[in-house]
Each structure stands twice: as structure tokens, then as C-alpha cells.
Amino acid sequence: IVGSYINKVQDVSFRENRYTVDFYVWFRWKAEGPLADYKPLESFEILNGRIDSKTSVIEKKIGDVSYASARIAATIAETWDLTDFPFDWHRDQVRIEDSSLTALDLTFVADHRYSRLGDEIELVGWQADNFGTEVQKRLYRTNCGDTSLPTDALSKYSRYVFSWDIDRVGWGAAIKLLSTVILATGVAFVS
């Protein structure tokens, strides 16, 4: 079981196609079979970004269930569609996979009950809402250069995705932009 809680989103840069996100991630599993020595905080990776820091690491047993959590600061690469500017909205995602275990040994289950968007997210001019989590299967058609595997080798991984929308707040920016364009066009016609 994997879940996430977003603390903050900042440094949103449409020009550089990136933003930073601060979030908690946690894992719960029974340490048996292929997961007997599982260390999710060491083996998970963010596919559409990079982990900048990992703090507040907790690893413990809750009965017969293993639990691990950490606070992650990450830079996420995102290509936003700005064709509807200034009336645009965007769906942002963080995609997590385990780098060592395929879907044969590990299948994520989203912790819908405890995963959510934090209450203190402040993005100037934007509103964050519509948080969601899902688990996908991702098929890779490569042997990653491992010549001990067949050339047509396939690998399937479980992927945990948490996402949210950012919407522009109000019509102020659109009205300012359009009124400036209309005023400039009017001045051009008068001259």
C-alpha cells in the first residue's frame, strides 16, 4: 500500500517546464516472500522528476505489517499546454515506481483513505484541488542492455500516480491582458 500527502507546491515555471513539490510518501507491506528484505525508501524512484532531498525517514513494524515513510522534496518536469492561456488549467502528476521489483513481485495499492492535498498550499494566482491517486501497470519493451536476457524481453512495473489540478483564480489576469490588447488596437486605429 502506498500513499502521499502534498505539503506544498512551489517554484512553478511554465518557461522551464518544471515545479518543485514537497510531500510525504509512505509504504505498508507484509515482509514475506519477495518483499522479505524490501526497502521501499531506497528503491522507489520518481519517473517524471528527481528527488532533491529525503528527510523525516521512519521505518517500523505495526504488528506484522512493515511501515516506511519519508518527506520528499522533488523537482518535477511537466510540459504544460498553454494554448488556452489565460483561461488554462493543468493536471499535474507525480509518478512513482520501484526500481528493483517488477509487477511479478510487487503491485502497488493506492492508499485513497489517507492520501490528500494539504490545506496550506498557496500558489499565487492559482488554486490547487481535485487530488487523486491511481495505480497503473507500465510495460517496458527493452532488456536494458542486459545480454543475459532475450532481445525481445519485456518488463512490467507497478506505478503509483498522484495528481491534482491547478486552476487560475478569477478573471483578473484575462481581463487585464485583453483590455491592454484592445486599448493598443484602438490607439493604432486612431493614429
mmCIF file of C-alpha atoms in Angstrom:
data_model
loop_
_atom_site.group_PDB
_atom_site.id
_atom_site.type_symbol
_atom_site.label_atom_id
_atom_site.label_comp_id
_atom_site.label_asym_id
_atom_site.label_seq_id
_atom_site.Cartn_x
_atom_site.Cartn_y
_atom_site.Cartn_z
ATOM 1 C CA ILE A 1 0.000 0.000 0.000
ATOM 2 C CA VAL A 2 1.429 3.402 -0.951
ATOM 3 C CA GLY A 3 0.107 6.868 -0.151
ATOM 4 C CA SER A 4 1.061 10.526 -0.350
ATOM 5 C CA TYR A 5 0.293 13.871 1.259
ATOM 6 C CA ILE A 6 1.315 17.082 -0.530
ATOM 7 C CA ASN A 7 2.649 19.815 1.767
ATOM 8 C CA LYS A 8 3.428 22.456 -0.831
ATOM 9 C CA VAL A 9 3.941 23.150 -4.488
ATOM 10 C CA GLN A 10 6.285 25.996 -5.388
ATOM 11 C CA ASP A 11 8.668 27.423 -7.966
ATOM 12 C CA VAL A 12 6.193 26.770 -10.778
ATOM 13 C CA SER A 13 7.950 27.726 -14.008
ATOM 14 C CA PHE A 14 5.983 27.472 -17.242
ATOM 15 C CA ARG A 15 9.038 28.700 -19.142
ATOM 16 C CA GLU A 16 11.334 25.971 -17.777
ATOM 17 C CA ASN A 17 8.593 23.265 -17.661
ATOM 18 C CA ARG A 18 9.157 22.393 -14.016
ATOM 19 C CA TYR A 19 7.976 22.875 -10.455
ATOM 20 C CA THR A 20 9.004 21.658 -7.019
ATOM 21 C CA VAL A 21 6.770 19.658 -4.733
ATOM 22 C CA ASP A 22 7.183 18.812 -1.054
ATOM 23 C CA PHE A 23 5.258 15.709 0.011
ATOM 24 C CA TYR A 24 5.156 12.755 2.357
ATOM 25 C CA VAL A 25 5.164 9.261 0.886
ATOM 26 C CA TRP A 26 4.515 6.071 2.851
ATOM 27 C CA PHE A 27 4.506 2.350 2.221
ATOM 28 C CA ARG A 28 2.872 -0.531 4.160
ATOM 29 C CA TRP A 29 3.558 -4.182 3.296
ATOM 30 C CA LYS A 30 3.927 -7.643 4.762
ATOM 31 C CA ALA A 31 7.617 -8.568 4.771
ATOM 32 C CA GLU A 32 7.352 -12.029 3.244
ATOM 33 C CA GLY A 33 8.366 -13.736 0.015
ATOM 34 C CA PRO A 34 9.997 -11.314 -2.436
ATOM 35 C CA LEU A 35 9.220 -8.465 -0.009
ATOM 36 C CA ALA A 36 11.081 -10.018 2.950
ATOM 37 C CA ASP A 37 14.005 -7.572 2.594
ATOM 38 C CA TYR A 38 12.066 -4.807 0.826
ATOM 39 C CA LYS A 39 13.380 -1.264 1.431
ATOM 40 C CA PRO A 40 10.937 0.995 -0.458
ATOM 41 C CA LEU A 41 12.550 4.268 0.629
ATOM 42 C CA GLU A 42 15.792 3.132 -1.005
ATOM 43 C CA SER A 43 14.309 1.647 -4.175
ATOM 44 C CA PHE A 44 11.444 3.914 -5.233
ATOM 45 C CA GLU A 45 12.041 6.498 -7.923
ATOM 46 C CA ILE A 46 10.142 9.436 -9.365
ATOM 47 C CA LEU A 47 9.911 8.874 -13.095
ATOM 48 C CA ASN A 48 8.996 12.410 -14.142
ATOM 49 C CA GLY A 49 11.431 14.205 -11.872
ATOM 50 C CA ARG A 50 14.261 13.921 -9.397
ATOM 51 C CA ILE A 51 14.384 13.650 -5.635
ATOM 52 C CA ASP A 52 16.182 16.681 -4.200
ATOM 53 C CA SER A 53 16.005 15.599 -0.554
ATOM 54 C CA LYS A 54 14.629 12.846 1.639
ATOM 55 C CA THR A 55 14.078 13.674 5.323
ATOM 56 C CA SER A 56 11.935 12.591 8.304
ATOM 57 C CA VAL A 57 12.544 8.934 7.484
ATOM 58 C CA ILE A 58 10.542 6.495 9.624
ATOM 59 C CA GLU A 59 10.770 2.717 9.388
ATOM 60 C CA LYS A 60 8.939 0.473 11.859
ATOM 61 C CA LYS A 61 6.693 -2.540 12.345
ATOM 62 C CA ILE A 62 2.994 -2.165 13.132
ATOM 63 C CA GLY A 63 2.025 -5.649 14.208
ATOM 64 C CA ASP A 64 3.018 -7.923 11.313
ATOM 65 C CA VAL A 65 2.992 -5.036 8.814
ATOM 66 C CA SER A 66 6.133 -3.089 7.869
ATOM 67 C CA TYR A 67 5.803 0.689 7.557
ATOM 68 C CA ALA A 68 8.150 3.232 5.994
ATOM 69 C CA SER A 69 7.620 6.931 5.335
ATOM 70 C CA ALA A 70 9.672 9.974 4.370
ATOM 71 C CA ARG A 71 9.294 13.612 3.480
ATOM 72 C CA ILE A 72 10.386 14.194 -0.096
ATOM 73 C CA ALA A 73 11.351 17.406 -1.870
ATOM 74 C CA ALA A 74 11.393 16.831 -5.614
ATOM 75 C CA THR A 75 11.708 18.779 -8.851
ATOM 76 C CA ILE A 76 9.127 17.580 -11.357
ATOM 77 C CA ALA A 77 9.341 18.051 -15.123
ATOM 78 C CA GLU A 78 5.988 18.950 -16.665
ATOM 79 C CA THR A 79 5.051 20.059 -20.146
ATOM 80 C CA TRP A 80 2.018 22.288 -19.818
ATOM 81 C CA ASP A 81 -0.417 23.006 -22.640
ATOM 82 C CA LEU A 82 -0.710 26.806 -22.701
ATOM 83 C CA THR A 83 -2.909 27.097 -25.813
ATOM 84 C CA ASP A 84 -5.896 28.234 -23.700
ATOM 85 C CA PHE A 85 -3.939 30.953 -21.850
ATOM 86 C CA PRO A 86 -5.194 32.903 -19.867
ATOM 87 C CA PHE A 87 -8.136 30.518 -19.354
ATOM 88 C CA ASP A 88 -5.933 27.451 -18.847
ATOM 89 C CA TRP A 89 -5.861 24.832 -16.119
ATOM 90 C CA HIS A 90 -3.417 21.975 -15.695
ATOM 91 C CA ARG A 91 -3.333 18.439 -14.309
ATOM 92 C CA ASP A 92 -0.020 17.834 -12.521
ATOM 93 C CA GLN A 93 1.258 14.356 -11.671
ATOM 94 C CA VAL A 94 4.000 12.650 -9.728
ATOM 95 C CA ARG A 95 4.753 9.112 -10.977
ATOM 96 C CA ILE A 96 6.449 6.617 -8.653
ATOM 97 C CA GLU A 97 7.805 3.159 -9.480
ATOM 98 C CA ASP A 98 10.036 0.732 -7.652
ATOM 99 C CA SER A 99 13.384 0.413 -9.404
ATOM 100 C CA SER A 100 14.165 -3.111 -8.263
ATOM 101 C CA LEU A 101 10.924 -5.139 -8.225
ATOM 102 C CA THR A 102 8.763 -5.821 -11.257
ATOM 103 C CA ALA A 103 4.992 -6.251 -11.165
ATOM 104 C CA LEU A 104 5.539 -10.010 -10.752
ATOM 105 C CA ASP A 105 6.796 -9.376 -7.203
ATOM 106 C CA LEU A 106 5.292 -6.003 -6.278
ATOM 107 C CA THR A 107 1.932 -4.428 -7.090
ATOM 108 C CA PHE A 108 1.155 -1.070 -5.537
ATOM 109 C CA VAL A 109 -2.250 -0.421 -3.988
ATOM 110 C CA ALA A 110 -3.193 3.261 -3.570
ATOM 111 C CA ASP A 111 -3.994 4.417 -0.038
ATOM 112 C CA HIS A 112 -7.036 6.501 -1.011
ATOM 113 C CA ARG A 113 -8.156 6.890 2.596
ATOM 114 C CA TYR A 114 -5.165 8.877 3.871
ATOM 115 C CA SER A 115 -3.723 10.434 0.695
ATOM 116 C CA ARG A 116 -4.644 14.046 0.028
ATOM 117 C CA LEU A 117 -3.664 17.569 -0.893
ATOM 118 C CA GLY A 118 -2.530 19.720 2.034
ATOM 119 C CA ASP A 119 -4.698 22.569 3.305
ATOM 120 C CA GLU A 120 -1.914 25.167 3.218
ATOM 121 C CA ILE A 121 -0.926 25.055 -0.450
ATOM 122 C CA GLU A 122 -0.542 28.609 -1.709
ATOM 123 C CA LEU A 123 0.131 29.279 -5.378
ATOM 124 C CA VAL A 124 -0.218 32.951 -6.240
ATOM 125 C CA GLY A 125 -2.883 33.276 -8.935
ATOM 126 C CA TRP A 126 -3.715 29.577 -8.823
ATOM 127 C CA GLN A 127 -5.894 27.215 -6.843
ATOM 128 C CA ALA A 128 -4.934 23.569 -6.279
ATOM 129 C CA ASP A 129 -7.727 20.995 -5.977
ATOM 130 C CA ASN A 130 -9.152 17.725 -7.340
ATOM 131 C CA PHE A 131 -6.472 15.456 -5.820
ATOM 132 C CA GLY A 132 -6.468 11.835 -6.937
ATOM 133 C CA THR A 133 -4.390 8.678 -6.760
ATOM 134 C CA GLU A 134 -4.244 5.660 -9.030
ATOM 135 C CA VAL A 135 -2.120 2.639 -9.773
ATOM 136 C CA GLN A 136 -1.121 1.773 -13.332
ATOM 137 C CA LYS A 137 0.827 -1.027 -14.963
ATOM 138 C CA ARG A 138 3.717 0.135 -17.143
ATOM 139 C CA LEU A 139 5.236 -2.128 -19.781
ATOM 140 C CA TYR A 140 8.829 -1.526 -20.896
ATOM 141 C CA ARG A 141 9.856 -3.182 -24.169
ATOM 142 C CA THR A 142 13.575 -3.492 -23.508
ATOM 143 C CA ASN A 143 16.132 -5.683 -21.815
ATOM 144 C CA CYS A 144 18.046 -2.520 -20.767
ATOM 145 C CA GLY A 145 21.219 -3.834 -22.375
ATOM 146 C CA ASP A 146 21.313 -6.965 -20.202
ATOM 147 C CA THR A 147 22.584 -9.522 -22.733
ATOM 148 C CA SER A 148 21.645 -12.394 -20.403
ATOM 149 C CA LEU A 149 18.012 -11.596 -21.240
ATOM 150 C CA PRO A 150 16.328 -12.164 -24.624
ATOM 151 C CA THR A 151 16.457 -9.205 -27.010
ATOM 152 C CA ASP A 152 12.660 -9.034 -27.003
ATOM 153 C CA ALA A 153 12.441 -9.026 -23.186
ATOM 154 C CA LEU A 154 9.523 -7.200 -21.583
ATOM 155 C CA SER A 155 9.323 -5.798 -18.076
ATOM 156 C CA LYS A 156 6.116 -4.735 -16.359
ATOM 157 C CA TYR A 157 6.204 -2.428 -13.340
ATOM 158 C CA SER A 158 3.550 -1.194 -10.959
ATOM 159 C CA ARG A 159 3.267 2.605 -10.974
ATOM 160 C CA TYR A 160 1.680 4.795 -8.298
ATOM 161 C CA VAL A 161 0.457 8.164 -9.585
ATOM 162 C CA PHE A 162 -0.854 11.044 -7.521
ATOM 163 C CA SER A 163 -2.204 14.080 -9.309
ATOM 164 C CA TRP A 164 -4.058 17.338 -8.798
ATOM 165 C CA ASP A 165 -5.394 20.264 -10.820
ATOM 166 C CA ILE A 166 -4.209 23.843 -10.729
ATOM 167 C CA ASP A 167 -6.757 26.398 -11.940
ATOM 168 C CA ARG A 168 -6.295 30.112 -12.462
ATOM 169 C CA VAL A 169 -8.055 32.133 -9.792
ATOM 170 C CA GLY A 170 -10.523 34.728 -11.130
ATOM 171 C CA TRP A 171 -10.700 36.507 -14.430
ATOM 172 C CA GLY A 172 -8.492 39.458 -13.424
ATOM 173 C CA ALA A 173 -5.439 38.429 -15.425
ATOM 174 C CA ALA A 174 -7.505 37.662 -18.515
ATOM 175 C CA ILE A 175 -9.350 40.993 -18.329
ATOM 176 C CA LYS A 176 -6.080 42.922 -17.886
ATOM 177 C CA LEU A 177 -4.471 41.141 -20.826
ATOM 178 C CA LEU A 178 -7.455 41.526 -23.156
ATOM 179 C CA SER A 179 -8.107 45.163 -22.199
ATOM 180 C CA THR A 180 -4.458 46.000 -22.949
ATOM 181 C CA VAL A 181 -4.702 44.364 -26.371
ATOM 182 C CA ILE A 182 -7.983 46.160 -27.133
ATOM 183 C CA LEU A 183 -6.568 49.515 -25.964
ATOM 184 C CA ALA A 184 -3.419 49.070 -28.075
ATOM 185 C CA THR A 185 -5.532 48.148 -31.123
ATOM 186 C CA GLY A 186 -7.757 51.220 -30.543
ATOM 187 C CA VAL A 187 -4.720 53.539 -30.313
ATOM 188 C CA ALA A 188 -3.319 52.031 -33.516
ATOM 189 C CA PHE A 189 -6.604 52.688 -35.377
ATOM 190 C CA VAL A 190 -6.824 56.289 -34.086
ATOM 191 C CA SER A 191 -3.313 57.110 -35.254
#
